[in-house]
Coordinates of C-alpha atoms and ligand atoms in Angstrom, one line a residue:
M1054 CA 1.9 -11.9 -18.2
H1055 CA 0.1 -8.7 -18.9
C1056 CA -3.4 -9.7 -19.7
N1057 CA -4.7 -6.7 -21.6
W1058 CA -1.7 -6.7 -23.9
M1059 CA -3.7 -5.9 -27.0
L1060 CA -5.1 -2.8 -25.4
S1061 CA -1.7 -1.8 -24.2
F1062 CA -0.3 -2.1 -27.7
V1063 CA -3.1 0.0 -28.9
V1064 CA -2.5 2.7 -26.4
G1065 CA 1.1 3.0 -27.4
L1066 CA 0.2 3.2 -31.0
L1067 CA -2.5 5.7 -30.7
L1068 CA -0.8 8.1 -28.4
N1069 CA 2.6 7.5 -29.9
A1070 CA 3.7 7.8 -26.3
S1071 CA 7.2 6.6 -25.9
V1072 CA 6.9 6.2 -22.2
E1073 CA 3.6 4.3 -22.4
S1074 CA 4.9 1.9 -25.0
K1075 CA 8.1 1.5 -23.2
R1076 CA 6.4 0.6 -20.0
R1077 CA 3.9 -1.6 -21.8
G1078 CA 6.4 -2.8 -24.3
R1079 CA 7.6 -5.8 -22.4
G1080 CA 7.1 -9.4 -23.5
H1081 CA 5.1 -10.0 -26.6
T1082 CA 3.7 -6.6 -27.0
V1083 CA 6.6 -5.0 -28.8
Q1084 CA 7.1 -8.1 -31.0
L1085 CA 3.5 -7.8 -32.2
V1086 CA 4.0 -4.2 -33.2
R1087 CA 7.2 -5.0 -35.1
N1088 CA 5.6 -8.0 -36.9
S1089 CA 2.5 -6.3 -37.9
N1090 CA 4.0 -4.3 -40.8
R1091 CA 1.6 -5.6 -43.4
E1092 CA -1.2 -3.3 -44.2
D1093 CA -4.1 -5.7 -43.8
S1094 CA -2.9 -6.7 -40.3
L1095 CA -2.6 -3.1 -39.4
K1096 CA -6.1 -2.5 -40.5
T1097 CA -7.4 -5.3 -38.5
L1098 CA -5.6 -4.0 -35.5
Q1099 CA -6.9 -0.5 -36.0
F1100 CA -10.4 -1.8 -36.3
E1101 CA -10.0 -3.6 -33.0
T1102 CA -8.4 -0.4 -31.7
T1103 CA -11.6 1.6 -32.2
A1104 CA -13.7 -1.0 -30.5
L1105 CA -11.3 -1.3 -27.6
Q1106 CA -10.9 2.4 -27.4
S1107 CA -14.5 3.1 -26.9
K1108 CA -14.9 0.2 -24.5
F1109 CA -11.9 1.2 -22.5
R1110 CA -12.0 4.9 -22.9
L1111 CA -10.7 5.5 -19.4
R1112 CA -7.5 3.5 -20.1
V1113 CA -6.8 5.2 -23.4
S1114 CA -7.2 8.6 -21.9
R1115 CA -4.9 8.1 -19.0
T1116 CA -3.3 11.3 -18.0
K1117 CA 0.2 11.6 -19.1
A1118 CA 3.1 13.2 -17.4
N1119 CA 6.2 14.5 -19.0
V1120 CA 8.3 11.8 -17.6
T1121 CA 12.1 11.8 -17.3
A1122 CA 12.4 8.5 -15.4
Q1123 CA 13.8 5.6 -17.5
S1124 CA 12.5 2.6 -15.6
E1125 CA 10.1 1.9 -12.8
P1126 CA 11.6 3.3 -9.7
Q1127 CA 11.6 0.8 -6.8
L1128 CA 12.3 1.2 -3.2
P1129 CA 13.6 -1.8 -1.3
L1130 CA 11.6 -2.5 1.9
G1131 CA 12.8 -3.8 5.2
N1132 CA 10.6 -6.3 7.0
A1133 CA 10.5 -6.5 10.8
Y1134 CA 8.8 -9.7 12.0
N1135 CA 6.3 -9.7 9.2
T1136 CA 4.5 -6.9 11.0
E1137 CA 6.2 -3.7 9.7
Y1138 CA 7.5 -2.9 6.2
Y1139 CA 9.5 0.3 5.9
G1140 CA 12.0 1.9 3.6
E1141 CA 14.5 4.8 3.5
I1142 CA 13.7 8.3 2.4
Q1143 CA 15.9 11.4 2.5
I1144 CA 14.7 14.9 3.4
G1145 CA 16.8 17.8 2.3
S1146 CA 20.2 17.0 1.1
S1147 CA 21.4 14.6 3.7
Q1148 CA 18.9 13.6 6.4
K1149 CA 17.8 10.0 6.1
F1150 CA 14.7 8.4 7.8
K1151 CA 13.1 5.0 7.8
V1152 CA 9.4 5.3 7.2
L1153 CA 6.6 2.9 7.4
F1154 CA 4.6 2.8 4.2
D1155 CA 1.0 3.1 5.2
T1156 CA -1.8 2.8 2.7
A1157 CA -4.5 3.9 5.2
S1158 CA -3.2 7.4 5.9
S1159 CA -2.1 10.1 3.5
N1160 CA 0.4 12.3 5.3
L1161 CA 4.2 12.1 5.7
W1162 CA 5.6 12.8 9.1
V1163 CA 9.0 12.4 10.7
P1164 CA 10.1 13.3 14.2
S1165 CA 11.4 16.8 14.7
I1166 CA 14.6 17.9 16.3
Q1167 CA 12.2 19.8 18.6
C1168 CA 10.8 16.5 20.0
P1169 CA 12.4 15.9 23.4
P1170 CA 15.1 13.1 23.1
D1171 CA 13.4 11.2 25.8
N1172 CA 10.1 11.1 23.9
C1173 CA 11.7 10.4 20.6
T1174 CA 14.2 7.8 21.9
R1175 CA 16.1 6.0 19.1
L1176 CA 14.3 8.0 16.4
H1177 CA 16.1 10.1 13.8
R1178 CA 14.9 13.7 14.1
Y1179 CA 14.7 16.2 11.3
N1180 CA 16.7 19.4 11.9
S1181 CA 15.6 22.0 9.4
S1182 CA 18.6 24.2 10.2
L1183 CA 20.7 21.5 8.5
S1184 CA 18.8 21.8 5.2
S1185 CA 19.2 24.6 2.8
S1186 CA 16.1 23.5 0.8
H1187 CA 13.8 23.6 3.9
V1188 CA 10.8 25.9 3.5
A1189 CA 9.2 26.9 6.8
N1190 CA 5.5 26.7 7.2
G1191 CA 4.8 26.3 10.9
K1192 CA 1.1 25.5 10.8
P1193 CA 0.2 23.1 13.6
F1194 CA -0.4 19.5 12.7
Q1195 CA -2.0 16.6 14.5
I1196 CA -2.6 13.0 13.5
Q1197 CA -4.2 10.1 15.4
Y1198 CA -3.5 6.4 15.0
A1199 CA -5.0 3.3 16.6
T1200 CA -2.1 1.4 17.9
R1201 CA -1.8 -2.2 19.0
N1202 CA -3.7 -2.0 22.2
N1203 CA -6.4 -0.1 20.4
Q1204 CA -5.6 3.0 22.2
P1205 CA -5.8 6.2 20.1
T1206 CA -2.3 7.7 19.9
I1207 CA -2.1 11.4 19.1
L1208 CA 1.0 12.9 17.5
K1209 CA 1.4 16.6 17.3
G1210 CA 3.8 18.9 15.5
F1211 CA 3.9 21.4 12.7
L1212 CA 4.3 21.6 9.0
S1213 CA 7.4 22.1 7.0
A1214 CA 8.4 21.6 3.4
D1215 CA 11.5 20.3 1.9
N1216 CA 12.7 18.1 -0.9
V1217 CA 11.9 14.4 -0.2
T1218 CA 13.8 11.8 -2.1
L1219 CA 12.8 8.2 -2.4
A1220 CA 14.0 5.5 -4.8
G1221 CA 16.2 8.1 -6.4
L1222 CA 13.3 10.5 -7.2
S1223 CA 13.4 13.9 -5.6
I1224 CA 10.1 15.5 -4.9
K1225 CA 10.5 19.3 -4.6
R1226 CA 8.9 21.2 -1.8
Q1227 CA 6.9 18.3 -0.3
T1228 CA 4.9 19.5 2.7
F1229 CA 5.2 17.1 5.6
A1230 CA 4.8 17.2 9.4
E1231 CA 7.6 17.5 11.9
I1232 CA 6.4 15.7 15.0
T1233 CA 7.4 17.4 18.3
S1234 CA 5.1 15.6 20.7
L1235 CA 4.9 11.9 20.9
P1236 CA 3.9 9.8 23.9
P1237 CA 7.2 8.3 25.1
G1238 CA 7.9 4.7 24.1
I1239 CA 5.2 4.5 21.5
F1240 CA 7.6 3.9 18.6
S1241 CA 10.7 3.1 20.6
R1242 CA 10.5 -0.6 19.6
A1243 CA 9.6 0.3 16.0
N1244 CA 12.0 -0.1 13.2
F1245 CA 11.0 3.1 11.6
D1246 CA 11.2 6.8 12.4
G1247 CA 8.1 8.1 10.7
I1248 CA 5.2 7.3 8.5
F1249 CA 4.7 7.7 4.8
G1250 CA 1.0 7.8 3.9
L1251 CA 0.2 6.2 0.6
G1252 CA -3.5 6.9 0.9
L1253 CA -5.7 9.0 -1.3
K1254 CA -5.6 12.8 -1.0
E1255 CA -9.3 12.7 0.2
I1256 CA -8.1 11.6 3.6
A1257 CA -5.0 13.7 3.8
I1258 CA -5.0 15.9 6.9
D1259 CA -5.3 19.6 6.1
G1260 CA -5.6 18.9 2.4
I1261 CA -1.8 18.5 2.2
V1262 CA -0.9 17.0 -1.2
P1263 CA 0.5 13.5 -0.5
P1264 CA 4.0 12.8 -1.8
I1265 CA 2.7 10.1 -4.2
Y1266 CA 0.6 12.7 -6.0
N1267 CA 3.6 15.1 -6.2
L1268 CA 5.7 12.4 -7.6
F1269 CA 3.3 12.2 -10.5
Q1270 CA 2.6 15.9 -10.8
Q1271 CA 6.3 16.7 -10.9
G1272 CA 6.8 14.2 -13.7
L1273 CA 8.9 11.8 -11.7
I1274 CA 6.6 8.8 -12.4
S1275 CA 4.7 8.2 -15.6
Q1276 CA 1.3 7.3 -14.1
P1277 CA -0.2 7.8 -10.7
T1278 CA 0.0 4.3 -9.5
F1279 CA 2.2 2.4 -7.1
S1280 CA 2.4 -1.3 -6.1
I1281 CA 3.5 -3.2 -3.1
Y1282 CA 5.3 -6.5 -3.1
L1283 CA 5.9 -8.0 0.3
N1284 CA 8.4 -10.7 1.1
R1285 CA 7.3 -12.7 4.0
T1286 CA 9.9 -14.3 6.3
N1287 CA 9.4 -17.5 8.3
T1288 CA 12.4 -16.9 10.4
G1289 CA 10.7 -14.2 12.4
V1290 CA 13.5 -11.7 12.2
V1291 CA 14.3 -8.4 10.6
D1292 CA 14.9 -9.0 6.9
S1293 CA 16.4 -6.4 4.7
N1294 CA 15.0 -8.2 1.6
G1295 CA 11.5 -7.3 2.7
G1296 CA 10.1 -6.6 -0.7
K1297 CA 9.5 -3.6 -2.8
L1298 CA 7.5 -0.4 -3.2
I1299 CA 7.1 0.1 -6.9
L1300 CA 6.4 3.7 -8.0
G1301 CA 4.6 4.3 -11.2
P1302 CA 3.6 1.3 -13.5
S1303 CA 3.6 -2.2 -12.2
D1304 CA 6.7 -4.4 -12.4
Q1305 CA 5.5 -7.3 -14.5
T1306 CA 8.4 -9.4 -13.4
L1307 CA 7.1 -9.5 -9.9
Y1308 CA 3.7 -11.0 -10.6
S1309 CA 2.3 -13.9 -12.6
G1310 CA -1.0 -14.4 -14.3
C1311 CA -3.6 -11.7 -14.7
M1312 CA -4.1 -8.6 -12.6
T1313 CA -7.6 -8.5 -11.3
Y1314 CA -8.8 -4.9 -11.0
V1315 CA -11.6 -3.8 -8.7
P1316 CA -13.0 -0.3 -8.4
L1317 CA -12.9 1.4 -5.0
S1318 CA -16.3 1.1 -3.3
K1319 CA -15.8 4.3 -1.5
I1320 CA -13.3 7.1 -2.0
G1321 CA -11.2 7.6 1.2
Y1322 CA -9.4 4.5 2.2
W1323 CA -8.3 2.0 -0.4
Q1324 CA -11.7 0.4 0.1
L1325 CA -13.3 -2.3 -1.9
T1326 CA -16.2 -4.7 -1.7
V1327 CA -15.1 -8.3 -1.2
G1328 CA -17.7 -10.6 -2.8
S1329 CA -17.4 -13.1 0.0
I1330 CA -15.0 -14.4 2.7
V1331 CA -15.2 -18.1 3.3
M1332 CA -13.3 -20.1 5.8
G1333 CA -12.6 -23.7 4.9
N1334 CA -14.9 -25.0 2.2
D1335 CA -18.2 -23.5 3.2
K1336 CA -18.2 -21.4 6.2
E1337 CA -19.2 -18.0 4.8
L1338 CA -18.0 -15.2 7.1
C1339 CA -19.6 -12.5 5.1
S1340 CA -20.8 -11.6 1.6
K1341 CA -20.4 -8.2 0.0
C1342 CA -18.0 -7.3 2.7
E1343 CA -16.5 -3.8 2.8
A1344 CA -12.7 -4.0 3.3
I1345 CA -9.8 -1.7 3.2
V1346 CA -6.3 -2.7 2.1
D1347 CA -3.9 -1.4 4.8
S1348 CA -0.2 -1.9 4.8
G1349 CA 0.0 -0.1 8.2
T1350 CA -1.9 -2.9 9.9
S1351 CA -0.1 -6.1 10.6
L1352 CA -3.0 -8.5 10.8
I1353 CA -6.5 -8.9 9.3
V1354 CA -9.0 -7.0 11.4
A1355 CA -12.4 -8.7 11.2
P1356 CA -15.7 -7.5 12.5
R1357 CA -16.3 -9.0 16.0
A1358 CA -18.9 -11.5 15.0
A1359 CA -16.7 -12.8 12.1
L1360 CA -13.7 -13.0 14.4
K1361 CA -15.8 -15.1 16.8
S1362 CA -16.6 -17.6 14.0
I1363 CA -13.0 -17.6 12.8
N1364 CA -11.7 -18.4 16.3
T1365 CA -14.3 -21.1 16.8
I1366 CA -13.2 -22.8 13.5
L1367 CA -9.5 -22.4 14.6
G1368 CA -10.3 -23.8 18.0
L1369 CA -9.1 -20.6 19.8
T1370 CA -10.6 -19.2 23.0
E1371 CA -10.0 -16.1 25.1
N1372 CA -7.4 -18.1 27.0
D1373 CA -5.2 -18.1 23.9
K1374 CA -5.2 -14.3 23.8
R1375 CA -2.0 -12.4 24.6
D1376 CA -1.7 -8.6 24.1
G1377 CA -4.6 -8.5 21.8
V1378 CA -3.6 -11.3 19.6
Y1379 CA -4.5 -15.0 19.6
T1380 CA -1.7 -17.6 19.8
V1381 CA -1.9 -20.9 18.0
A1382 CA 0.2 -24.1 18.5
C1383 CA 2.6 -24.0 15.6
S1384 CA 2.2 -27.8 15.2
R1385 CA -1.5 -27.2 14.2
I1386 CA -0.8 -24.9 11.2
S1387 CA -0.9 -27.7 8.7
S1388 CA -4.3 -28.9 9.9
L1389 CA -6.0 -25.5 9.8
P1390 CA -8.4 -24.5 7.0
K1391 CA -7.7 -22.0 4.2
I1392 CA -9.6 -18.8 3.9
T1393 CA -10.9 -17.6 0.6
L1394 CA -11.6 -14.0 -0.4
N1395 CA -13.5 -13.6 -3.6
I1396 CA -12.5 -10.2 -5.1
G1397 CA -13.5 -9.1 -8.5
R1398 CA -15.0 -12.6 -9.0
R1399 CA -11.7 -14.3 -8.4
D1400 CA -10.7 -16.3 -5.4
F1401 CA -7.7 -15.1 -3.4
V1402 CA -6.8 -17.9 -1.0
L1403 CA -4.8 -17.6 2.2
S1404 CA -3.3 -20.8 3.4
P1405 CA -2.8 -21.3 7.2
A1406 CA 0.9 -20.6 6.6
D1407 CA -0.1 -17.3 5.1
Y1408 CA -2.4 -16.2 7.9
V1409 CA -0.5 -17.6 10.9
I1410 CA 2.6 -15.5 11.8
Q1411 CA 5.4 -17.5 13.2
Y1412 CA 8.1 -16.2 15.5
K1413 CA 10.5 -19.1 16.3
N1414 CA 8.3 -21.3 18.5
V1415 CA 5.4 -18.9 18.9
C1416 CA 2.6 -18.7 16.4
V1417 CA 0.0 -16.0 16.2
S1418 CA -3.3 -16.1 14.4
G1419 CA -3.5 -13.4 11.7
F1420 CA -7.0 -12.4 12.8
T1421 CA -8.0 -9.8 15.3
S1422 CA -10.8 -7.3 15.8
L1423 CA -10.9 -3.7 16.9
E1424 CA -12.4 -4.3 20.2
G1425 CA -13.8 -1.2 21.8
L1426 CA -12.5 1.1 19.1
G1427 CA -14.6 -0.1 16.2
K1428 CA -17.7 1.7 17.3
E1429 CA -15.9 5.0 17.8
L1430 CA -14.2 4.8 14.4
T1431 CA -16.4 6.9 12.1
D1432 CA -15.4 8.9 9.1
E1433 CA -16.5 12.4 8.2
Q1434 CA -19.7 11.1 6.6
G1435 CA -20.5 9.3 9.9
T1436 CA -20.0 5.9 8.4
E1437 CA -19.3 3.4 11.2
Y1438 CA -16.5 1.1 10.6
D1439 CA -17.8 -1.6 12.9
N1440 CA -18.3 -4.0 10.0
L1441 CA -15.2 -3.1 8.1
W1442 CA -12.5 -5.6 7.4
V1443 CA -9.0 -4.3 7.4
L1444 CA -6.9 -6.4 5.1
G1445 CA -3.4 -5.8 6.6
L1446 CA 0.0 -7.3 5.8
V1447 CA -1.3 -10.9 6.4
F1448 CA -3.6 -10.5 3.4
M1449 CA -1.1 -8.5 1.3
G1450 CA 1.8 -10.9 1.9
P1451 CA 1.0 -13.5 -0.8
Y1452 CA -0.1 -11.0 -3.5
Y1453 CA 1.2 -8.2 -5.7
I1454 CA -1.1 -5.3 -5.2
E1455 CA -1.3 -2.2 -7.4
F1456 CA -3.0 1.0 -6.2
D1457 CA -4.3 3.3 -8.9
I1458 CA -5.0 6.8 -7.8
E1459 CA -6.3 8.0 -11.1
Y1460 CA -8.8 5.2 -11.8
K1461 CA -9.6 4.7 -8.1
R1462 CA -9.0 1.0 -8.3
I1463 CA -6.9 -1.8 -6.9
G1464 CA -5.2 -4.5 -8.9
L1465 CA -4.4 -7.8 -7.4
A1466 CA -2.2 -10.6 -8.8
S1467 CA -0.3 -13.6 -7.6
K1468 CA 3.3 -12.9 -6.7
M1469 CA 5.9 -14.3 -9.1
Ligands
NAG2557 C1 9.1 17.6 -21.4 O1 10.3 18.0 -20.7 C2 11.3 18.4 -21.5 C3 12.5 18.7 -20.6 O2 12.2 19.0 -19.3 C4 10.9 19.7 -22.3 O3 12.0 20.1 -23.1 C5 9.7 19.3 -23.1 O4 9.3 20.5 -23.8 C6 8.6 18.8 -22.3 N1 7.5 18.3 -23.1 C7 6.3 18.6 -22.9 C8 5.3 18.0 -23.8 O5 5.9 19.3 -21.9
NAG2558 C1 20.4 21.6 14.3 O1 21.4 22.0 13.4 C2 22.0 23.3 13.7 C3 22.8 23.7 12.5 O2 23.9 22.8 12.3 C4 22.8 23.1 15.0 O3 23.4 24.3 15.3 C5 21.9 22.6 16.1 O4 22.6 22.3 17.2 C6 21.1 21.4 15.6 N1 20.2 21.0 16.7 C7 20.3 19.9 17.4 C8 19.3 19.8 18.6 O5 21.1 19.1 17.2
NAG2559 C1 15.4 21.2 -3.6 O1 14.6 22.3 -3.3 C2 14.9 23.5 -3.9 C3 14.0 24.6 -3.4 O2 12.7 24.1 -3.2 C4 14.9 23.4 -5.4 O3 15.2 24.6 -6.0 C5 15.8 22.3 -5.8 O4 15.8 22.1 -7.2 C6 15.5 21.0 -5.1 N1 16.5 20.0 -5.5 C7 16.1 18.8 -6.0 C8 17.2 17.8 -6.2 O5 15.0 18.5 -6.2
NAG2560 C1 7.1 13.6 26.8 O1 6.8 12.6 27.6 C2 6.2 13.0 28.9 C3 5.9 11.7 29.7 O2 7.1 11.1 30.0 C4 4.9 13.7 28.6 O3 4.4 14.2 29.9 C5 5.2 14.9 27.7 O4 4.0 15.6 27.4 C6 5.9 14.5 26.5 N1 6.4 15.7 25.7 C7 6.1 15.8 24.5 C8 6.6 17.1 23.9 O5 5.5 15.0 23.8
NAG2561 C1 12.7 -11.8 -1.1 O1 13.6 -12.5 -0.2 C2 14.6 -13.3 -0.9 C3 15.3 -14.0 0.2 O2 15.8 -13.2 1.2 C4 15.4 -12.5 -1.8 O3 16.3 -13.3 -2.4 C5 14.6 -11.7 -2.8 O4 15.4 -10.9 -3.5 C6 13.5 -10.9 -2.0 N1 12.7 -10.3 -3.0 C7 12.4 -9.0 -3.0 C8 11.5 -8.5 -4.1 O5 12.9 -8.2 -2.2

């Protein structure tokens, strides 16, 4: 169900935008248009139109691209152990890469043919000599990630441009990084070759226009939004039906009920203010909590004090800690409390089955903290991220999430 259908209809009518009405035209919207051929009903609608238009000016004035795509392009995702979601892209006319889709960074990189094979073991490497559409750039590039042990990992390389194709859409001259220097083994167990940043341009390194922006600017998608639908697996294996990355308008067949939209609280990450986070029925872990939605993080990263409370409630101690995560007896899952995040005045509930990741007989709590690293993580304005929640895949799993670059907002709905 698309909950602002009236508005959608209005938009289509006013702008006479075929794409807009096509994408909005599912379900009862189109029927309403067709049935309202009597003058008086049209008038009523137009009256409402004016009211709605001024109230929702932003929506009505959404920037339009000259779109050639016929339906919402979707990229199937692979899911490895519920901790990594990735999909295939092509660079140039033939070179294919698996990339992790990361909403908390805004650059695309793949390993370069110049990365020594021992350092880039098992990874596909981009060979620009094999691509006639390659455009040399050569400017040095560097990106840093916090990896599982909270060690900063620095990747180095240089910039290149080429056509980048995903979900059948070919972006012309996308600038990306070829990584030449990689600590050995860092991604050798990963199921992906590179990373595809889905973050805002404000955090793109060197101001490089992120691919998702180019998709829109080159008229390949009708609006600058994308959505993520994750399929969780309880078999703890690699699943090729891992979900979808939807480019452009949301796919209404993948969610149910209303989409709840919340504005970004800060432009940079996909950051929002969560009204409250409550464990069980009444243990409030925080109110007006700042959080980022991050598909590049497997778990939910909580501020240290909150993690302590969570672990107390879950009955976990430091003895349960293995490699930075807390293990839980799988038999206890059904007796654990739910956790409720109030976002946009609506409750988004995670059941223990949502927040405990199961690998055969081993169960891992979906909560961790950025020990040691939190204090050093500051952005350009000097904001400390010590109190930031990172809503990773554990949070995203049960929901359909839309990311809107133009309106700087996030939409959340229950998965169909
Ligand atoms: C849209 O693109 C088509 C084909 O590329 C072109 O003929 C048409 O003039 C464009 N329309 C606008 C409004 O730019
Ligand atoms: C890259 O492609 C070129 C052109 O086909 C080829 O000569 C070269 O050997 C390739 N480099 C590597 C390291 O495979
Ligand atoms: C690939 O890139 C070249 C040069 O940038 C461009 O002329 C060509 O149209 C692109 N091909 C596609 C399919 O986008
Ligand atoms: C490759 O790995 C070695 C360690 O085995 C490291 O010393 C070297 O700097 C790495 N090279 C590159 C180009 O990343
Ligand atoms: C989710 O997984 C199920 C079972 O593997 C599959 O049938 C379904 O198509 C998947 N959904 C998506 C959107 O990938």
